[in-house]
Amino acid sequence: MSKGTLHKVLFIGPMGAGKTTAIACISDTPPITTEAANSDAAQSVKATTTVAMDYGTIELDTDIVHLYGIPGQPRFRFMWPILARGALGCIVLIDETREDPLQDLDDYLQAFAELIRQQAFVVGIVKTDKSGAALEKYANYFASVGMFPPIFEADVREKADVLMMLEILLINQEIKE
Ligand SMILES: Nc1nc2c(ncn2[C@@H]2O[C@H](COP(=O)(O)OP(=O)(O)OP(=O)(O)O)[C@@H](O)[C@H]2O)c(=O)[nH]1
Ligand SMILES: [Mg+2]
């Protein structure tokens, strides 16, 4: 990570993919959350949803990395460009159990096209059996659009999984600089 810059990483992806969970899982400081009761059971059965942002921090190599999470619901998308500002990369979380995860991926790549084009990103496929079976369709999708990001099957409740994605992102961001 280069000195003197804000080390900000953004977690993006649809409702229920685990952005809030991932940040809470690795943050050194108590995460700041903006959870409210979930009134959109059609999108996700979980009890709460993020309505503004998540925020946490983690110290890596003596640098503080600021972790931000978006609210996944499109009705809060006015927050997305605000949260994307100054990010050095993003972790895209995709929930394999949702109805059309490739469409979710497409939607978020488009919504964050500028950030994705300019900065490194890593893809985490969640809610799989972590056998690797889900990876091929995502690799094929990215190949078809001429992108070759690192793709992992991850459980964002596991600190090691989230840390691995973050560390790969930061290494790739350094290579890109
Ligand atoms: N079974 C299973 N559950 C998971 C996995 N990853 C995340 N979860 C669960 O999925 C839910 C994710 O919820 P959140 O972290 O609130 O999701 P979010 O992306 O912040 O959602 P919004 O803020 O509503 O956009 C949590 O209940 C996690 O425990 C996984 O790999 N397997
Ligand atoms: Mg959330």
PDB file of C-alpha atoms and ligand atoms in Angstrom:
ATOM      1  CA  MET A   1       0.000   0.000   0.000  1.00  0.00           C
ATOM      2  CA  SER A   2       1.419   3.372  -0.918  1.00  0.00           C
ATOM      3  CA  LYS A   3       1.997   5.852   1.897  1.00  0.00           C
ATOM      4  CA  GLY A   4       0.011   9.026   2.248  1.00  0.00           C
ATOM      5  CA  THR A   5      -3.136   7.759   0.559  1.00  0.00           C
ATOM      6  CA  LEU A   6      -6.425   6.816   2.129  1.00  0.00           C
ATOM      7  CA  HIS A   7      -6.628   3.047   2.241  1.00  0.00           C
ATOM      8  CA  LYS A   8     -10.301   2.568   1.613  1.00  0.00           C
ATOM      9  CA  VAL A   9     -11.880  -0.675   0.460  1.00  0.00           C
ATOM     10  CA  LEU A  10     -15.533  -0.988  -0.510  1.00  0.00           C
ATOM     11  CA  PHE A  11     -17.700  -4.093  -0.118  1.00  0.00           C
ATOM     12  CA  ILE A  12     -20.427  -4.241  -2.745  1.00  0.00           C
ATOM     13  CA  GLY A  13     -23.080  -6.756  -3.794  1.00  0.00           C
ATOM     14  CA  PRO A  14     -26.769  -7.496  -3.421  1.00  0.00           C
ATOM     15  CA  MET A  15     -28.902  -7.652  -0.317  1.00  0.00           C
ATOM     16  CA  GLY A  16     -27.921 -10.544   1.924  1.00  0.00           C
ATOM     17  CA  ALA A  17     -24.573 -11.261   0.244  1.00  0.00           C
ATOM     18  CA  GLY A  18     -22.786 -10.553   3.521  1.00  0.00           C
ATOM     19  CA  LYS A  19     -21.195  -7.100   3.278  1.00  0.00           C
ATOM     20  CA  THR A  20     -22.144  -6.172   6.843  1.00  0.00           C
ATOM     21  CA  THR A  21     -21.132  -9.629   8.083  1.00  0.00           C
ATOM     22  CA  ALA A  22     -17.741  -9.490   6.331  1.00  0.00           C
ATOM     23  CA  ILE A  23     -16.824  -6.077   7.743  1.00  0.00           C
ATOM     24  CA  ALA A  24     -17.943  -6.999  11.269  1.00  0.00           C
ATOM     25  CA  CYS A  25     -15.956 -10.233  10.959  1.00  0.00           C
ATOM     26  CA  ILE A  26     -12.573  -8.590  10.361  1.00  0.00           C
ATOM     27  CA  SER A  27     -12.872  -5.101  11.839  1.00  0.00           C
ATOM     28  CA  ASP A  28     -10.428  -4.338  14.670  1.00  0.00           C
ATOM     29  CA  THR A  29     -12.756  -1.634  15.925  1.00  0.00           C
ATOM     30  CA  PRO A  30     -16.449  -2.169  16.722  1.00  0.00           C
ATOM     31  CA  PRO A  31     -18.089  -1.804  13.309  1.00  0.00           C
ATOM     32  CA  ILE A  32     -20.421   1.079  12.690  1.00  0.00           C
ATOM     33  CA  THR A  33     -23.614  -0.262  11.188  1.00  0.00           C
ATOM     34  CA  THR A  34     -26.857   1.282  10.037  1.00  0.00           C
ATOM     35  CA  GLU A  35     -29.193  -1.674  10.239  1.00  0.00           C
ATOM     36  CA  ALA A  36     -32.964  -1.286  10.114  1.00  0.00           C
ATOM     37  CA  ALA A  37     -35.786  -3.789  10.043  1.00  0.00           C
ATOM     38  CA  ASN A  38     -35.998  -5.499   6.676  1.00  0.00           C
ATOM     39  CA  SER A  39     -39.319  -4.776   5.029  1.00  0.00           C
ATOM     40  CA  ASP A  40     -38.333  -6.464   1.763  1.00  0.00           C
ATOM     41  CA  ALA A  41     -38.822 -10.173   2.424  1.00  0.00           C
ATOM     42  CA  ALA A  42     -38.978 -10.842  -1.324  1.00  0.00           C
ATOM     43  CA  GLN A  43     -35.299  -9.894  -1.636  1.00  0.00           C
ATOM     44  CA  SER A  44     -34.024 -11.502   1.549  1.00  0.00           C
ATOM     45  CA  VAL A  45     -35.540 -13.174   4.593  1.00  0.00           C
ATOM     46  CA  LYS A  46     -32.989 -11.697   6.985  1.00  0.00           C
ATOM     47  CA  ALA A  47     -34.226  -9.571   9.886  1.00  0.00           C
ATOM     48  CA  THR A  48     -32.292  -6.385   9.154  1.00  0.00           C
ATOM     49  CA  THR A  49     -30.778  -4.577   6.197  1.00  0.00           C
ATOM     50  CA  THR A  50     -28.198  -1.816   5.852  1.00  0.00           C
ATOM     51  CA  VAL A  51     -29.806   1.528   5.109  1.00  0.00           C
ATOM     52  CA  ALA A  52     -26.781   3.811   4.743  1.00  0.00           C
ATOM     53  CA  MET A  53     -23.389   2.140   5.160  1.00  0.00           C
ATOM     54  CA  ASP A  54     -21.136  -0.133   7.164  1.00  0.00           C
ATOM     55  CA  TYR A  55     -17.769   1.011   8.439  1.00  0.00           C
ATOM     56  CA  GLY A  56     -14.889  -0.771  10.112  1.00  0.00           C
ATOM     57  CA  THR A  57     -11.109  -0.619  10.233  1.00  0.00           C
ATOM     58  CA  ILE A  58      -8.296  -3.122  10.140  1.00  0.00           C
ATOM     59  CA  GLU A  59      -4.572  -2.624  10.631  1.00  0.00           C
ATOM     60  CA  LEU A  60      -2.451  -4.380   8.026  1.00  0.00           C
ATOM     61  CA  ASP A  61       1.313  -3.848   7.716  1.00  0.00           C
ATOM     62  CA  THR A  62       1.018  -0.888  10.120  1.00  0.00           C
ATOM     63  CA  ASP A  63      -1.483   0.820   7.775  1.00  0.00           C
ATOM     64  CA  ILE A  64      -5.101   1.340   8.732  1.00  0.00           C
ATOM     65  CA  VAL A  65      -7.460   0.084   6.039  1.00  0.00           C
ATOM     66  CA  HIS A  66     -10.907   1.647   6.139  1.00  0.00           C
ATOM     67  CA  LEU A  67     -13.659  -0.806   5.271  1.00  0.00           C
ATOM     68  CA  TYR A  68     -16.931   0.486   3.869  1.00  0.00           C
ATOM     69  CA  GLY A  69     -20.015  -1.506   2.915  1.00  0.00           C
ATOM     70  CA  ILE A  70     -22.843  -0.356   0.728  1.00  0.00           C
ATOM     71  CA  PRO A  71     -26.528  -0.879   1.420  1.00  0.00           C
ATOM     72  CA  GLY A  72     -27.484  -3.598  -1.095  1.00  0.00           C
ATOM     73  CA  GLN A  73     -31.038  -2.456  -1.707  1.00  0.00           C
ATOM     74  CA  PRO A  74     -31.341  -0.443  -4.927  1.00  0.00           C
ATOM     75  CA  ARG A  75     -33.569   2.103  -3.173  1.00  0.00           C
ATOM     76  CA  PHE A  76     -30.459   3.263  -1.315  1.00  0.00           C
ATOM     77  CA  ARG A  77     -28.329   3.464  -4.447  1.00  0.00           C
ATOM     78  CA  PHE A  78     -27.936   7.216  -4.027  1.00  0.00           C
ATOM     79  CA  MET A  79     -25.358   6.213  -1.381  1.00  0.00           C
ATOM     80  CA  TRP A  80     -23.306   4.103  -3.779  1.00  0.00           C
ATOM     81  CA  PRO A  81     -21.270   6.801  -5.569  1.00  0.00           C
ATOM     82  CA  ILE A  82     -20.745   8.621  -2.279  1.00  0.00           C
ATOM     83  CA  LEU A  83     -19.300   5.482  -0.701  1.00  0.00           C
ATOM     84  CA  ALA A  84     -17.243   4.606  -3.793  1.00  0.00           C
ATOM     85  CA  ARG A  85     -15.387   7.916  -3.731  1.00  0.00           C
ATOM     86  CA  GLY A  86     -11.691   7.430  -3.011  1.00  0.00           C
ATOM     87  CA  ALA A  87     -11.869   3.630  -2.746  1.00  0.00           C
ATOM     88  CA  LEU A  88      -8.684   1.867  -3.823  1.00  0.00           C
ATOM     89  CA  GLY A  89     -10.615  -1.229  -4.777  1.00  0.00           C
ATOM     90  CA  CYS A  90     -13.646  -3.315  -4.000  1.00  0.00           C
ATOM     91  CA  ILE A  91     -14.721  -6.754  -2.935  1.00  0.00           C
ATOM     92  CA  VAL A  92     -17.787  -7.874  -4.866  1.00  0.00           C
ATOM     93  CA  LEU A  93     -19.857 -10.370  -2.870  1.00  0.00           C
ATOM     94  CA  ILE A  94     -22.300 -12.505  -4.817  1.00  0.00           C
ATOM     95  CA  ASP A  95     -24.853 -14.776  -3.139  1.00  0.00           C
ATOM     96  CA  GLU A  96     -24.941 -18.027  -5.079  1.00  0.00           C
ATOM     97  CA  THR A  97     -28.346 -18.911  -3.606  1.00  0.00           C
ATOM     98  CA  ARG A  98     -30.149 -15.898  -5.052  1.00  0.00           C
ATOM     99  CA  GLU A  99     -32.404 -16.302  -8.056  1.00  0.00           C
ATOM    100  CA  ASP A 100     -30.000 -15.015 -10.712  1.00  0.00           C
ATOM    101  CA  PRO A 101     -26.518 -14.415  -9.266  1.00  0.00           C
ATOM    102  CA  LEU A 102     -24.966 -13.674 -12.665  1.00  0.00           C
ATOM    103  CA  GLN A 103     -27.536 -10.931 -13.183  1.00  0.00           C
ATOM    104  CA  ASP A 104     -26.667  -9.575  -9.711  1.00  0.00           C
ATOM    105  CA  LEU A 105     -23.019  -9.543 -10.727  1.00  0.00           C
ATOM    106  CA  ASP A 106     -23.807  -7.772 -13.972  1.00  0.00           C
ATOM    107  CA  ASP A 107     -25.928  -5.163 -12.128  1.00  0.00           C
ATOM    108  CA  TYR A 108     -23.193  -4.347  -9.605  1.00  0.00           C
ATOM    109  CA  LEU A 109     -20.403  -4.269 -12.184  1.00  0.00           C
ATOM    110  CA  GLN A 110     -22.451  -1.736 -14.110  1.00  0.00           C
ATOM    111  CA  ALA A 111     -23.402   0.333 -11.077  1.00  0.00           C
ATOM    112  CA  PHE A 112     -19.724   0.518 -10.016  1.00  0.00           C
ATOM    113  CA  ALA A 113     -18.264   0.538 -13.541  1.00  0.00           C
ATOM    114  CA  GLU A 114     -15.969   3.504 -12.906  1.00  0.00           C
ATOM    115  CA  LEU A 115     -14.469   2.051  -9.737  1.00  0.00           C
ATOM    116  CA  ILE A 116     -14.142  -1.407 -11.328  1.00  0.00           C
ATOM    117  CA  ARG A 117     -12.414   0.058 -14.376  1.00  0.00           C
ATOM    118  CA  GLN A 118      -9.965   2.173 -12.405  1.00  0.00           C
ATOM    119  CA  GLN A 119      -9.170  -0.016  -9.417  1.00  0.00           C
ATOM    120  CA  ALA A 120      -8.519  -3.638  -8.542  1.00  0.00           C
ATOM    121  CA  PHE A 121     -11.399  -5.839  -7.462  1.00  0.00           C
ATOM    122  CA  VAL A 122     -11.906  -9.311  -6.071  1.00  0.00           C
ATOM    123  CA  VAL A 123     -15.025 -11.456  -6.321  1.00  0.00           C
ATOM    124  CA  GLY A 124     -16.333 -13.585  -3.448  1.00  0.00           C
ATOM    125  CA  ILE A 125     -19.072 -16.110  -4.136  1.00  0.00           C
ATOM    126  CA  VAL A 126     -20.886 -16.825  -0.865  1.00  0.00           C
ATOM    127  CA  LYS A 127     -23.302 -19.462   0.392  1.00  0.00           C
ATOM    128  CA  THR A 128     -21.702 -22.322  -1.531  1.00  0.00           C
ATOM    129  CA  ASP A 129     -20.255 -25.608  -0.252  1.00  0.00           C
ATOM    130  CA  LYS A 130     -16.786 -24.172  -1.058  1.00  0.00           C
ATOM    131  CA  SER A 131     -16.009 -27.129  -3.310  1.00  0.00           C
ATOM    132  CA  GLY A 132     -15.093 -24.808  -6.173  1.00  0.00           C
ATOM    133  CA  ALA A 133     -18.017 -26.057  -8.258  1.00  0.00           C
ATOM    134  CA  ALA A 134     -19.551 -22.583  -8.526  1.00  0.00           C
ATOM    135  CA  LEU A 135     -16.423 -20.929  -9.893  1.00  0.00           C
ATOM    136  CA  GLU A 136     -16.518 -21.948 -13.535  1.00  0.00           C
ATOM    137  CA  LYS A 137     -19.639 -20.059 -14.513  1.00  0.00           C
ATOM    138  CA  TYR A 138     -18.248 -16.862 -13.001  1.00  0.00           C
ATOM    139  CA  ALA A 139     -14.866 -17.355 -14.670  1.00  0.00           C
ATOM    140  CA  ASN A 140     -16.687 -17.883 -17.985  1.00  0.00           C
ATOM    141  CA  TYR A 141     -18.770 -14.781 -17.400  1.00  0.00           C
ATOM    142  CA  PHE A 142     -15.707 -12.627 -16.713  1.00  0.00           C
ATOM    143  CA  ALA A 143     -13.820 -14.087 -19.682  1.00  0.00           C
ATOM    144  CA  SER A 144     -16.783 -13.179 -21.904  1.00  0.00           C
ATOM    145  CA  VAL A 145     -16.488  -9.530 -20.838  1.00  0.00           C
ATOM    146  CA  GLY A 146     -12.679  -9.511 -21.001  1.00  0.00           C
ATOM    147  CA  MET A 147     -12.037  -9.271 -17.249  1.00  0.00           C
ATOM    148  CA  PHE A 148      -9.933 -11.627 -15.168  1.00  0.00           C
ATOM    149  CA  PRO A 149     -10.382 -10.813 -11.485  1.00  0.00           C
ATOM    150  CA  PRO A 150      -9.537 -13.232  -8.670  1.00  0.00           C
ATOM    151  CA  ILE A 151     -12.696 -15.219  -7.824  1.00  0.00           C
ATOM    152  CA  PHE A 152     -13.151 -17.150  -4.584  1.00  0.00           C
ATOM    153  CA  GLU A 153     -15.838 -19.181  -2.914  1.00  0.00           C
ATOM    154  CA  ALA A 154     -15.966 -17.663   0.548  1.00  0.00           C
ATOM    155  CA  ASP A 155     -17.850 -17.784   3.807  1.00  0.00           C
ATOM    156  CA  VAL A 156     -17.776 -14.233   5.095  1.00  0.00           C
ATOM    157  CA  ARG A 157     -18.489 -15.445   8.614  1.00  0.00           C
ATOM    158  CA  GLU A 158     -14.944 -16.865   8.544  1.00  0.00           C
ATOM    159  CA  LYS A 159     -12.253 -14.299   9.294  1.00  0.00           C
ATOM    160  CA  ALA A 160      -9.652 -16.170   7.229  1.00  0.00           C
ATOM    161  CA  ASP A 161     -11.858 -16.037   4.116  1.00  0.00           C
ATOM    162  CA  VAL A 162     -12.496 -12.305   4.356  1.00  0.00           C
ATOM    163  CA  LEU A 163      -8.849 -11.532   5.166  1.00  0.00           C
ATOM    164  CA  MET A 164      -7.676 -13.565   2.177  1.00  0.00           C
ATOM    165  CA  MET A 165      -9.879 -11.595  -0.206  1.00  0.00           C
ATOM    166  CA  LEU A 166      -8.754  -8.306   1.311  1.00  0.00           C
ATOM    167  CA  GLU A 167      -5.075  -9.211   1.108  1.00  0.00           C
ATOM    168  CA  ILE A 168      -5.348 -10.395  -2.518  1.00  0.00           C
ATOM    169  CA  LEU A 169      -7.152  -7.163  -3.363  1.00  0.00           C
ATOM    170  CA  LEU A 170      -4.415  -5.048  -1.791  1.00  0.00           C
ATOM    171  CA  ILE A 171      -1.652  -7.004  -3.553  1.00  0.00           C
ATOM    172  CA  ASN A 172      -3.427  -6.619  -6.906  1.00  0.00           C
ATOM    173  CA  GLN A 173      -3.994  -2.936  -6.263  1.00  0.00           C
ATOM    174  CA  GLU A 174      -0.254  -2.463  -5.701  1.00  0.00           C
ATOM    175  CA  ILE A 175       0.521  -4.296  -8.942  1.00  0.00           C
ATOM    176  CA  LYS A 176      -1.967  -2.075 -10.778  1.00  0.00           C
ATOM    177  CA  GLU A 177      -0.522   1.187  -9.440  1.00  0.00           C
TER     178      GLU A 177
HETATM  179  N1  LIG B   1     -25.062 -20.209   5.008  1.00  0.00           N
HETATM  180  C1  LIG B   1     -24.272 -19.176   4.782  1.00  0.00           C
HETATM  181  N2  LIG B   1     -24.668 -17.976   5.245  1.00  0.00           N
HETATM  182  C2  LIG B   1     -23.891 -16.935   4.978  1.00  0.00           C
HETATM  183  C3  LIG B   1     -22.696 -17.050   4.221  1.00  0.00           C
HETATM  184  N3  LIG B   1     -22.172 -15.839   4.095  1.00  0.00           N
HETATM  185  C4  LIG B   1     -23.002 -15.001   4.743  1.00  0.00           C
HETATM  186  N4  LIG B   1     -24.028 -15.677   5.298  1.00  0.00           N
HETATM  187  C5  LIG B   1     -25.170 -15.122   6.064  1.00  0.00           C
HETATM  188  O1  LIG B   1     -25.865 -14.272   5.186  1.00  0.00           O
HETATM  189  C6  LIG B   1     -26.335 -13.105   5.864  1.00  0.00           C
HETATM  190  C7  LIG B   1     -25.735 -11.858   5.226  1.00  0.00           C
HETATM  191  O2  LIG B   1     -26.332 -10.744   5.822  1.00  0.00           O
HETATM  192  P1  LIG B   1     -25.685  -9.290   5.780  1.00  0.00           P
HETATM  193  O3  LIG B   1     -24.266  -9.344   6.171  1.00  0.00           O
HETATM  194  O4  LIG B   1     -26.606  -8.418   6.553  1.00  0.00           O
HETATM  195  O5  LIG B   1     -25.789  -8.965   4.228  1.00  0.00           O
HETATM  196  P2  LIG B   1     -25.549  -7.567   3.503  1.00  0.00           P
HETATM  197  O6  LIG B   1     -24.807  -7.890   2.247  1.00  0.00           O
HETATM  198  O7  LIG B   1     -24.922  -6.610   4.421  1.00  0.00           O
HETATM  199  O8  LIG B   1     -27.018  -7.133   3.111  1.00  0.00           O
HETATM  200  P3  LIG B   1     -27.675  -5.643   2.935  1.00  0.00           P
HETATM  201  O9  LIG B   1     -27.067  -4.733   3.931  1.00  0.00           O
HETATM  202  O10 LIG B   1     -29.128  -5.877   3.205  1.00  0.00           O
HETATM  203  O11 LIG B   1     -27.420  -5.243   1.517  1.00  0.00           O
HETATM  204  C8  LIG B   1     -25.905 -13.261   7.317  1.00  0.00           C
HETATM  205  O12 LIG B   1     -26.990 -13.809   8.028  1.00  0.00           O
HETATM  206  C9  LIG B   1     -24.738 -14.260   7.240  1.00  0.00           C
HETATM  207  O13 LIG B   1     -24.600 -15.009   8.416  1.00  0.00           O
HETATM  208  C10 LIG B   1     -22.300 -18.329   3.756  1.00  0.00           C
HETATM  209  O14 LIG B   1     -21.282 -18.540   3.101  1.00  0.00           O
HETATM  210  N5  LIG B   1     -23.135 -19.359   4.071  1.00  0.00           N
HETATM  211 MG    MG B   2     -25.512  -4.824   5.082  1.00  0.00          MG
END
